[in-house]
Coordinates of C-alpha atoms in Angstrom, one line a residue:
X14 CA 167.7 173.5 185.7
X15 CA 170.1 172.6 183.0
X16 CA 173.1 170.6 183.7
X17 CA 176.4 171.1 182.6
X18 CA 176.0 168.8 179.9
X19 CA 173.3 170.6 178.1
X20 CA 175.2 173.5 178.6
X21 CA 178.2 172.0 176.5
X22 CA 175.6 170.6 174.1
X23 CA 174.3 174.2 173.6
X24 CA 177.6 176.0 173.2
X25 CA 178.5 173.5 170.6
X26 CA 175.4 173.7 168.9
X27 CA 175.7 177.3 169.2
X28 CA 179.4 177.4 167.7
X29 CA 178.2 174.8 164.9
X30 CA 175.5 177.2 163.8
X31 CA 178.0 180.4 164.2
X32 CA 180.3 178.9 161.9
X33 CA 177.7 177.8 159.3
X34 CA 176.5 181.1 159.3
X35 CA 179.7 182.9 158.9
X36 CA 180.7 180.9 155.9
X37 CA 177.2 181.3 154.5
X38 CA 177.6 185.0 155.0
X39 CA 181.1 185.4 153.8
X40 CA 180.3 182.9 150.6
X41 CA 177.8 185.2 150.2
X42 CA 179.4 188.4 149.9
X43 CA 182.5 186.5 148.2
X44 CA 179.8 186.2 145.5
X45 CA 178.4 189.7 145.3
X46 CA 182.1 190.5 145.0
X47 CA 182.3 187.8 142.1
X48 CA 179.8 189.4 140.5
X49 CA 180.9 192.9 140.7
X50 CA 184.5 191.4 139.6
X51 CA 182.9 190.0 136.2
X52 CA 181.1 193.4 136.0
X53 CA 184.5 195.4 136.2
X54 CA 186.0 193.3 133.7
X55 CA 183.1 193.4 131.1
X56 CA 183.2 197.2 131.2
X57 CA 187.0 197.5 131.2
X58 CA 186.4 195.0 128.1
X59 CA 184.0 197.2 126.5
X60 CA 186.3 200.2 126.3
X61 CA 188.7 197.8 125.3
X62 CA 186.4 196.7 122.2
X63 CA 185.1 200.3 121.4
X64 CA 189.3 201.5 121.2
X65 CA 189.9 198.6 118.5
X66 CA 186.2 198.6 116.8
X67 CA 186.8 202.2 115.6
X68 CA 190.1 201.2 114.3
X69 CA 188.5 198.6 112.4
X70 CA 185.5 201.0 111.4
X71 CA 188.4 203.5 110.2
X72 CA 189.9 200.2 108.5
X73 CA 187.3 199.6 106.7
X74 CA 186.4 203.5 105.7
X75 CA 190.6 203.4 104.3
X76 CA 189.7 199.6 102.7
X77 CA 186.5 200.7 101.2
X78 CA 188.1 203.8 99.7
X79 CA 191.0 202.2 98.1
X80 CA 188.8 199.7 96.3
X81 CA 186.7 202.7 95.0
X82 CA 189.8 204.5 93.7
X83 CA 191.8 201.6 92.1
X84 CA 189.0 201.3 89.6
X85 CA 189.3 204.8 88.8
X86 CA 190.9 205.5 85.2
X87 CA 195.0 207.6 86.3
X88 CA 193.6 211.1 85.2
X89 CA 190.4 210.7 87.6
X90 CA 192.7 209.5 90.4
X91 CA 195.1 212.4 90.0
X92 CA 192.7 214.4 90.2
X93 CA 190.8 213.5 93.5
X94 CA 193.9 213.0 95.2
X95 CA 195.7 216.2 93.3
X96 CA 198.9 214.9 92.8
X97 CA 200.0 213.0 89.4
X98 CA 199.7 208.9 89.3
X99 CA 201.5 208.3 87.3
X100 CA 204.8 210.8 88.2
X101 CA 204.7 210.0 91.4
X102 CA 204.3 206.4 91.4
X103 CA 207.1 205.9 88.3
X104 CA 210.6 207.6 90.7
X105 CA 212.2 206.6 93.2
X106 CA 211.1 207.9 96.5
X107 CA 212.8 206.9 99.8
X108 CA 209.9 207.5 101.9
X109 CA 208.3 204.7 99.7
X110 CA 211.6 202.6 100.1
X111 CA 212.9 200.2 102.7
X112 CA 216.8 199.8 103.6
X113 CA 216.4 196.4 102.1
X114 CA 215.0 198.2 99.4
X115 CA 217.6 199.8 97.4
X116 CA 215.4 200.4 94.2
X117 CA 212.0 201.3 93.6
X118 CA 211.4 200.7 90.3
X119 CA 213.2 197.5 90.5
X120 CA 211.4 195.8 94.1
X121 CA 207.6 197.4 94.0
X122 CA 205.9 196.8 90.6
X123 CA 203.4 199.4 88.9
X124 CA 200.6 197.8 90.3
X125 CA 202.0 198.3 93.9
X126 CA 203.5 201.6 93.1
X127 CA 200.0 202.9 92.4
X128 CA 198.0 201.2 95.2
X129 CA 201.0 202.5 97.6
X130 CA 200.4 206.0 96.4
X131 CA 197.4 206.3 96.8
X132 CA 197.4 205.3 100.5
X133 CA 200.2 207.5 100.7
X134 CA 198.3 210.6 100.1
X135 CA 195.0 209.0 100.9
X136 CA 197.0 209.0 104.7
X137 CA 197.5 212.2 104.7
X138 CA 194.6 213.2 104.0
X139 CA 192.7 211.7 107.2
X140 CA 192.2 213.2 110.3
X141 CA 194.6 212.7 112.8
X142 CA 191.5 211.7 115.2
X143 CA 190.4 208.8 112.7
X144 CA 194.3 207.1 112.5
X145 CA 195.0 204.6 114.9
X146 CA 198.0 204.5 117.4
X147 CA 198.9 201.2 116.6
X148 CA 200.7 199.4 113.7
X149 CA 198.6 200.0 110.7
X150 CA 199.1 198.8 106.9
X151 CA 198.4 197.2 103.8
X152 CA 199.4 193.9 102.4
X153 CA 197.8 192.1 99.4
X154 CA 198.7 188.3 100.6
X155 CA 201.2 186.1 101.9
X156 CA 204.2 186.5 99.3
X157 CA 203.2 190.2 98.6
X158 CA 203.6 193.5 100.0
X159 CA 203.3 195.3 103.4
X160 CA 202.9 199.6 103.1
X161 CA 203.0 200.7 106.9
X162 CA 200.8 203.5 107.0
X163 CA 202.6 205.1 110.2
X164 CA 206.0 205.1 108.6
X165 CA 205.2 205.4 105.1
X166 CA 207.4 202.7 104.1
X167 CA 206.8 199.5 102.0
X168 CA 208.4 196.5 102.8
X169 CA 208.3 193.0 100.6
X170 CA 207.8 189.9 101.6
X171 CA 210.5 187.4 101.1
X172 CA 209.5 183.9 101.7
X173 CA 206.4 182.8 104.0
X174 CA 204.5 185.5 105.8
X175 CA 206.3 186.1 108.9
X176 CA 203.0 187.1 110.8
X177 CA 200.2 185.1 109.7
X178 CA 198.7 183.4 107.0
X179 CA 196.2 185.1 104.3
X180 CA 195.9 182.8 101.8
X181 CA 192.8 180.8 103.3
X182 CA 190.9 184.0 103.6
X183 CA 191.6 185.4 100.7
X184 CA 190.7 182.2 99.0
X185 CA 187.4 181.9 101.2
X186 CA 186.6 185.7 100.8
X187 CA 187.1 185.5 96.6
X188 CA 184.5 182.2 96.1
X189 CA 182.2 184.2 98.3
X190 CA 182.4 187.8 96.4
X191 CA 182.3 185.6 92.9
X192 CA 179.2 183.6 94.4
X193 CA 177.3 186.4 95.6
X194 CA 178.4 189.0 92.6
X195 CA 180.0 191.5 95.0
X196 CA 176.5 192.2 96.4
X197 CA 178.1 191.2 99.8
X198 CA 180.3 192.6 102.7
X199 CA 183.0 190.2 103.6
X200 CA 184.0 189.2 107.0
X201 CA 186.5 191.1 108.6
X202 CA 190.1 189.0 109.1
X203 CA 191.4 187.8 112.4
X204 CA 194.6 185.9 113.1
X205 CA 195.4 184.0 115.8
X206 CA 198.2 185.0 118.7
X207 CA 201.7 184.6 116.8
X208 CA 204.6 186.1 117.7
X209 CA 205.1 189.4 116.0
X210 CA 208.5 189.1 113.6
X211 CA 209.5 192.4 114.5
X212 CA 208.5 192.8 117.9
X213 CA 209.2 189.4 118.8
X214 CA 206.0 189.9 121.1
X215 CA 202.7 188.0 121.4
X216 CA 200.2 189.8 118.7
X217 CA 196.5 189.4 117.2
X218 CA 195.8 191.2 113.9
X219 CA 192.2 192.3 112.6
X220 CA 192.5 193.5 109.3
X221 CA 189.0 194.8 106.6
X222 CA 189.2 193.3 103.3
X223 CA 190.3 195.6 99.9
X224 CA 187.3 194.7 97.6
X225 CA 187.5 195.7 93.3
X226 CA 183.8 195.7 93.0
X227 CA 182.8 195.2 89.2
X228 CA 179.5 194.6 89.4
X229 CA 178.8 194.5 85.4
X230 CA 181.7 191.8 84.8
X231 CA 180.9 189.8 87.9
X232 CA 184.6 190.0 88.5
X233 CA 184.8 191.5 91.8
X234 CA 187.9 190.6 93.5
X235 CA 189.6 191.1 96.6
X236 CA 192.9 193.1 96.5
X237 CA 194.3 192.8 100.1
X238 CA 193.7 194.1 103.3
X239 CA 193.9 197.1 106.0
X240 CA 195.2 195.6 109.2
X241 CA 196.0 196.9 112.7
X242 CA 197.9 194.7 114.9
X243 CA 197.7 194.8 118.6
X244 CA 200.7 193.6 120.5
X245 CA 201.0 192.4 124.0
X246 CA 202.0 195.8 125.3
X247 CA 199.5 197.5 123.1
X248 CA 196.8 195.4 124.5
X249 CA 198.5 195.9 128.2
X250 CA 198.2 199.8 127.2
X251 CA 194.6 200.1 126.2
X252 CA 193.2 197.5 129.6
X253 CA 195.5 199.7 131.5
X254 CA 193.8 202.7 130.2
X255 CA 190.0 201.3 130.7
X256 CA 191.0 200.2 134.5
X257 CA 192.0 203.7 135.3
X258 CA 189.1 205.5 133.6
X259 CA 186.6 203.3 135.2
X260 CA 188.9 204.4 138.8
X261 CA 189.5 200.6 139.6
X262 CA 192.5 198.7 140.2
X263 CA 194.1 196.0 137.4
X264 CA 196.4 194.3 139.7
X265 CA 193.8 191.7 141.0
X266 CA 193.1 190.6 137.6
X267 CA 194.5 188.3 135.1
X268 CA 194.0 188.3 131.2
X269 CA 194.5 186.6 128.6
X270 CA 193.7 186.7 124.4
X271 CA 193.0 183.5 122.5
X272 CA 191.3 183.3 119.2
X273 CA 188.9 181.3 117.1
X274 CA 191.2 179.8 115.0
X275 CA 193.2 178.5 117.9
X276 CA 197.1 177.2 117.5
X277 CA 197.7 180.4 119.5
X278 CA 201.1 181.3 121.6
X279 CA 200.4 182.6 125.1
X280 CA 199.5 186.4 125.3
X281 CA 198.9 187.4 129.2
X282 CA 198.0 190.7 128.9
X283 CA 199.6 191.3 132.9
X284 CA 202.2 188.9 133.4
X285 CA 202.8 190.1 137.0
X286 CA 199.3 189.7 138.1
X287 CA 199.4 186.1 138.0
X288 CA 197.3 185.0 140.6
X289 CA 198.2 181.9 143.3
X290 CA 194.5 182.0 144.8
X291 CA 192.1 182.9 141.9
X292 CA 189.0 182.7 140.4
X293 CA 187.9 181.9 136.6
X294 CA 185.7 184.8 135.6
X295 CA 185.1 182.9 132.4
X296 CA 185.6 183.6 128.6
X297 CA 184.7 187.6 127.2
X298 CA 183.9 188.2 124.1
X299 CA 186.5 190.4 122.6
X300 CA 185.7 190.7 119.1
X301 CA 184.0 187.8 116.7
X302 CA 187.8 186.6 116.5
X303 CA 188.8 186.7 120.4
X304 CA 187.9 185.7 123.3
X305 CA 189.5 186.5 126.9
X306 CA 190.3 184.3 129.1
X307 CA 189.7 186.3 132.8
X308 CA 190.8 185.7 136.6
X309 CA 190.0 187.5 139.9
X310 CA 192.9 186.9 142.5
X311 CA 191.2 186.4 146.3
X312 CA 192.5 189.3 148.1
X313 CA 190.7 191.8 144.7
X314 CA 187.3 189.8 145.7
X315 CA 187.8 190.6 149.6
X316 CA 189.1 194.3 148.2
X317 CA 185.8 195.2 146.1
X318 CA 183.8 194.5 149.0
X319 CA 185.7 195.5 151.9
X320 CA 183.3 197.4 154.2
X321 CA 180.5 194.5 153.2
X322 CA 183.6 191.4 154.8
X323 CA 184.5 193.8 158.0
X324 CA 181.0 194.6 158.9
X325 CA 179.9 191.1 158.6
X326 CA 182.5 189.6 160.5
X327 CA 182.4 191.6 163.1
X328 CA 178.9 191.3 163.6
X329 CA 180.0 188.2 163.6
X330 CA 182.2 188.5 166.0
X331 CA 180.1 191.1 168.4
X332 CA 177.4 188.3 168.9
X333 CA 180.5 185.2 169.5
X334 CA 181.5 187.4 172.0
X335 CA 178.2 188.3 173.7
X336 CA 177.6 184.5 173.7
X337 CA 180.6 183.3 174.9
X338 CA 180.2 186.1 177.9
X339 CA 177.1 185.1 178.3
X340 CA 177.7 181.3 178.5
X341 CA 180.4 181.8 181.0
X342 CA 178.7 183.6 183.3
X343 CA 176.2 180.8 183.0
X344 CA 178.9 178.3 183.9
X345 CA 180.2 180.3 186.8
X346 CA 176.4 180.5 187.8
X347 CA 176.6 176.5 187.7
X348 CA 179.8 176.1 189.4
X349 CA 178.5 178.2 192.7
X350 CA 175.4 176.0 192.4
X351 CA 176.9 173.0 191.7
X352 CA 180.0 173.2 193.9
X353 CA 180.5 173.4 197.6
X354 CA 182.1 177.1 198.2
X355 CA 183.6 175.3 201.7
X356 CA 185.2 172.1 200.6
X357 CA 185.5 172.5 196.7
X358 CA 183.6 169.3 196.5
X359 CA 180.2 168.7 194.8
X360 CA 177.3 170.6 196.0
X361 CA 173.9 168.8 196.7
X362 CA 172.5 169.9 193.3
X363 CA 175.8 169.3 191.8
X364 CA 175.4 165.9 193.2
X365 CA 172.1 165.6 191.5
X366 CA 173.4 166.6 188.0
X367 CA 176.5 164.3 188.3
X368 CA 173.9 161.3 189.3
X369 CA 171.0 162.1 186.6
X370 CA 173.9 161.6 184.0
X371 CA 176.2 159.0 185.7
X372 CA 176.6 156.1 182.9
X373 CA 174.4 153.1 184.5
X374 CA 176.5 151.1 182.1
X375 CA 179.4 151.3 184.8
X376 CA 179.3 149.5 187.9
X377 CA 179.1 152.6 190.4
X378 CA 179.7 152.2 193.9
X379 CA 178.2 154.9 196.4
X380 CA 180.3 155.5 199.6
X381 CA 178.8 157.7 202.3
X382 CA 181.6 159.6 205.0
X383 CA 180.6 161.6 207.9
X384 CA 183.5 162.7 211.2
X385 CA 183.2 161.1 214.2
X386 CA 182.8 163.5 217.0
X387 CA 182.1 166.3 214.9
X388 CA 180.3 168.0 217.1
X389 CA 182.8 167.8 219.8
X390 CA 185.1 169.6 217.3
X391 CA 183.0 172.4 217.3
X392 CA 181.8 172.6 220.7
X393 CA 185.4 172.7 221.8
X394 CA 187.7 174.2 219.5
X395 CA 184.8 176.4 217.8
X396 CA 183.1 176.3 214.6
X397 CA 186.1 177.8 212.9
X398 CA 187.9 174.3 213.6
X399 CA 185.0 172.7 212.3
X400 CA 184.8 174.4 208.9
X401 CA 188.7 173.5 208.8
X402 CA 187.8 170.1 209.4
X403 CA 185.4 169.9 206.7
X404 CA 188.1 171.3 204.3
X405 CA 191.3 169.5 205.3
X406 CA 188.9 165.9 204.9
X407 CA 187.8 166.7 201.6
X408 CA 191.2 168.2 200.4
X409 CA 192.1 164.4 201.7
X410 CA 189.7 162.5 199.7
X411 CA 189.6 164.9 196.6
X412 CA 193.5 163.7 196.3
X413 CA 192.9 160.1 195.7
X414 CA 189.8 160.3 193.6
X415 CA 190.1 159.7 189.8
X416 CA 188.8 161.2 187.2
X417 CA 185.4 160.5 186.3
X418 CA 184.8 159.6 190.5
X419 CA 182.9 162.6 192.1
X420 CA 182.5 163.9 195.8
X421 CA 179.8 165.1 196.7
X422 CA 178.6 167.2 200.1
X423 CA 175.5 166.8 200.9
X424 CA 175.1 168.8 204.2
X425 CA 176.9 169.3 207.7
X426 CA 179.8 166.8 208.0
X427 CA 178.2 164.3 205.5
X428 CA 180.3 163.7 202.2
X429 CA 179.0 161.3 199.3
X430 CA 181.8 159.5 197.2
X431 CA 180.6 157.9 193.9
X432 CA 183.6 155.3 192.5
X433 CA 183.0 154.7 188.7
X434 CA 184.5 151.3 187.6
X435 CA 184.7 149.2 190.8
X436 CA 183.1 146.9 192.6
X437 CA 182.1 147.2 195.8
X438 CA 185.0 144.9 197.5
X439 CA 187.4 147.3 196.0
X440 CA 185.7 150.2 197.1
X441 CA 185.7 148.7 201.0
X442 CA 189.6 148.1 200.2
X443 CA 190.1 151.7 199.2
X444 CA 188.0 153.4 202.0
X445 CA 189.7 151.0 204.4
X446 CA 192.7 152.6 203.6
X447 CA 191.7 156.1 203.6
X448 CA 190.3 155.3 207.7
X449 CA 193.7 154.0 208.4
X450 CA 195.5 156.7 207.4
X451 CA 193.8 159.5 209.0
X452 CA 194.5 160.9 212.4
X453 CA 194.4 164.2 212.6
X454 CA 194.2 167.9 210.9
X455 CA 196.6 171.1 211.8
X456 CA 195.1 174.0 213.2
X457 CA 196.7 176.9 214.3
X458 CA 199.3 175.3 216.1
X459 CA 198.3 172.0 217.3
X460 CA 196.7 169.0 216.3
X461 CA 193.2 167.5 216.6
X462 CA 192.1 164.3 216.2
X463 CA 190.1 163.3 213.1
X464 CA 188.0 159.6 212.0
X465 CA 185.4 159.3 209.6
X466 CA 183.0 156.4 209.3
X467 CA 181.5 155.1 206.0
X468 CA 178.7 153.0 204.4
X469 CA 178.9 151.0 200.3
X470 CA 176.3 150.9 198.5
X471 CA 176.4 149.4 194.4
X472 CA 174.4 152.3 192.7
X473 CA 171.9 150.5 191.0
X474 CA 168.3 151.5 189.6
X475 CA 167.8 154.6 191.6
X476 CA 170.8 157.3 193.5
X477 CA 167.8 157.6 196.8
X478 CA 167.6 153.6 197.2
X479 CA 171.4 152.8 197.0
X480 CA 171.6 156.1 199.0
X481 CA 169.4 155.1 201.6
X482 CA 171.5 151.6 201.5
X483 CA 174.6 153.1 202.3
X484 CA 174.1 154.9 204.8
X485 CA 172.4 151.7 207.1
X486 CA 175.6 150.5 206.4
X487 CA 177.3 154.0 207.3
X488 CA 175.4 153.9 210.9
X489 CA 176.2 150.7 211.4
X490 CA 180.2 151.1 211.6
X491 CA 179.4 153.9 213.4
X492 CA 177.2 151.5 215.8
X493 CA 180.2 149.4 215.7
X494 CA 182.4 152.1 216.6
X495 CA 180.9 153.6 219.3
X496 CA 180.5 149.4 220.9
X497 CA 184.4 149.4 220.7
X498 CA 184.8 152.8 222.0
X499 CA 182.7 152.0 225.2
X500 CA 184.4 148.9 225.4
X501 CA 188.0 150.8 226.0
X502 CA 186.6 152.3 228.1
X503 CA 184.5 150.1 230.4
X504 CA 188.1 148.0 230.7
X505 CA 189.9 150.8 231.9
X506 CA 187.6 151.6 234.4

């Protein structure tokens, strides 16, 4: 039979393994819900990437176009784009003109006139399908030109770039049309994140290089670029866009742009998302230029895989229950065999458990009690005064014992009290004590009288040996007793 020790070793190994298991099964589905987190993100990414790869393929339709047609001779050009060059591009026109921009003829030179032109019309001309929603425009370099396609408007640059720098790529992409005699399609251009000048926001620009192929010459040369740029909000627009086509929620996510180049300025594409508790979902591939920087907050992992956490806990849960059910109607089995229902003391098998485990490294002493005259309780007062006797003298010894001292009742009238930590002089001291100050119990309304006699043995190597001990010395007060008692009485006959 297992003792209540084992008991407690089995509930604890049973909670250990509970709890090992729940965290292996939770860690487990917090991964599947990783996983389907960097899933989400990849696929909001990618309708992110085909949104801004078909501005650039437009870019580069618009870019490859415009190099074609400047190296057509004015009467050619006028006619494919029928209007007159050269009219249009020699007056004033304040579509063409910016409020800092008083004159055209005196601000935009020929060149610019004609290149501006023919984007004008060239504009026009393209499907609203193929143009994109965001910022779009031409500029030749960092102390030229900007014509904004949406607007229709050409603004000069005064001073540095205020956006980004073009001279390194239009230095790199020159050697490398020269080197390869304009057999050779350049790399697209990609800022870093600056700060927009006009929109004082974080921004990234990809813009497809304006090439003057001239193949004879070897002189093919690169005339500026078509650029888009994509603002903080414009970027917020299009992620917010992906999320709700793909039916899943952005607000447990947290992005962020940084380029190749690096020396960027923070862009968080949703500010408000920020996460306390989050997880790095790594870098994305935007385009060739970008990367994104991506974060899961906790309570979106738990989200995706709701129904997955719930049933698993309570599963959990269900068999923690059964368990500890289980185990304590196991313990309430042990306490009705291991405890007396009468006195509340130790059963015999109780006893058994208590002395199979008892720490031989203490000096134990072993006391066995019976009444005196027990039987004379029950023959006069009845068997119902003898159960109250059994209860009122262990109710009497159960109040001085200690804890870690047990008392055991090992049939009838005969009680067994093991004293942990003492030797046997102090044990005679306390039982001494314990004789002298009972009398008597109460029942119903009088009195009776009430002794008890007891033996010490030192538990040693064995609880029957030191039991067996005990009580010779148990009978023996009782022998000595009973001599005293007959005694009285011989001298008062």
């Amino acid at each position: 039979m297992k003792n209540t020790h084992q008991l407690k070793s089995e509930k604890k190994i049973f909670l250990i393994v509970l709890t090992v298991m729940l965290v292996t099964v939770n860690a487990f589905i917090l991964y599947l819900s990783f996983s389907s987190a960097k899933t989400n993100i990849e696929l909001v990414t990618s309708r992110v990437v085909s949104v801004i790869n078909k501005d650039t393929q437009n870019n580069r339709s618009i870019a490859s176009d415009l190099g074609s047609m400047l190296q057509l001779p004015d009467q050619m050009l006028s006619t494919s784009l029928r209007v007159d060059i050269n009219k249009l591009s020699g007056v004033i026109n304040d579509r063409l003109s910016d409020s800092e921009l008083p004159a055209w003829k005196a601000d935009i030179d020929a060149t610019h006139r004609k290149k501006f032109t023919i984007l004008r019309y060239f504009w026009r001309n393209f499907s609203d399908g193929n143009k994109s929603k965001f910022t779009t425009y031409y500029t030749d370099g960092d102390a030229g030109y900007y014509y904004m396609f949406n607007s229709q408007k050409a603004i000069k640059i005064h001073g540095s770039n205020p956006h980004f720098r073009l001279s390194g790529y239009v230095e790199n992409t020159s050697a490398m049309l020269k080197n390869n005699r304009g057999f050779i399609v350049p790399e697209l251009f990609y800022s870093n994140v600056y700060e927009d000048s006009m929109t004082q926001l974080p921004t990234i620009t990809i813009g497809s290089p304006v090439v003057i192929n001239d193949f004879s010459a070897q002189g093919s040369k690169m005339s500026g670029i078509i650029a888009t740029d994509y603002t903080q909000n414009d970027l917020a627009l299009l992620f917010r866009n992906a999320f709700e086509e793909l039916g899943l929620q952005k607000d447990g996510y947290d992005i962020s742009i940084h380029s190749a180049k690096g020396n960027d300025i923070a862009m968080n594409i949703f500010p408000e998302n920020w996460p306390r508790v989050h997880f790095d979902l790594g870098d994305i591939k935007l385009m060739d230029g970008f990367c994104l920087s991506t974060r899961v907050h906790l309570l979106e992992l738990l989200r995706i895989k709701i129904i997955g956490f719930v049933i698993a806990n309570i599963v959990m849960l269900f068999f923690f229950i059964i368990f500890i059910r289980s185990h304590h109607r196991i313990e309430q089995m042990m306490d009705k065999l291991t405890t007396d229902s009468l006195t509340q003391a130790l059963s015999r098998e109780g006893g058994k458990i208590v002395t199979e485990n008892i720490a031989h490294s203490r000096s134990t002493v072993l006391v066995t009690m019976d009444l005196n005259d027990f039987k004379i309780i029950n023959d006069t007062w009845g068997h119902h005064a003898g159960d109250e006797a059994l209860i009122f003298f262990a109710d009497y010894l159960l109040q001085s014992v200690r804890q870690g001292d047990h008392l055991i009742r090992m049939g009838g009238d005969e009680f067994v009290l093991l004293l942990q930590n003492t030797t046997p002089e102090q044990a005679r001291q306390v039982m001494d004590r314990r004789v002298a100050e009972l009398s008597d119990f109460p029942f119903e309304n009088t009195t009776i009288p009430l002794s008890f006699s007891f033996g010490i043995s030192e538990l040693t190597h064995g609880f029957t040996e030191s039991y067996k001990k005990a009580d010779e010395n148990l009978y023996e007060m009782k022998k000595q007793r009973k001599m005293q008692k007959d005694s009285l009485q011989l001298a008062n006959v």
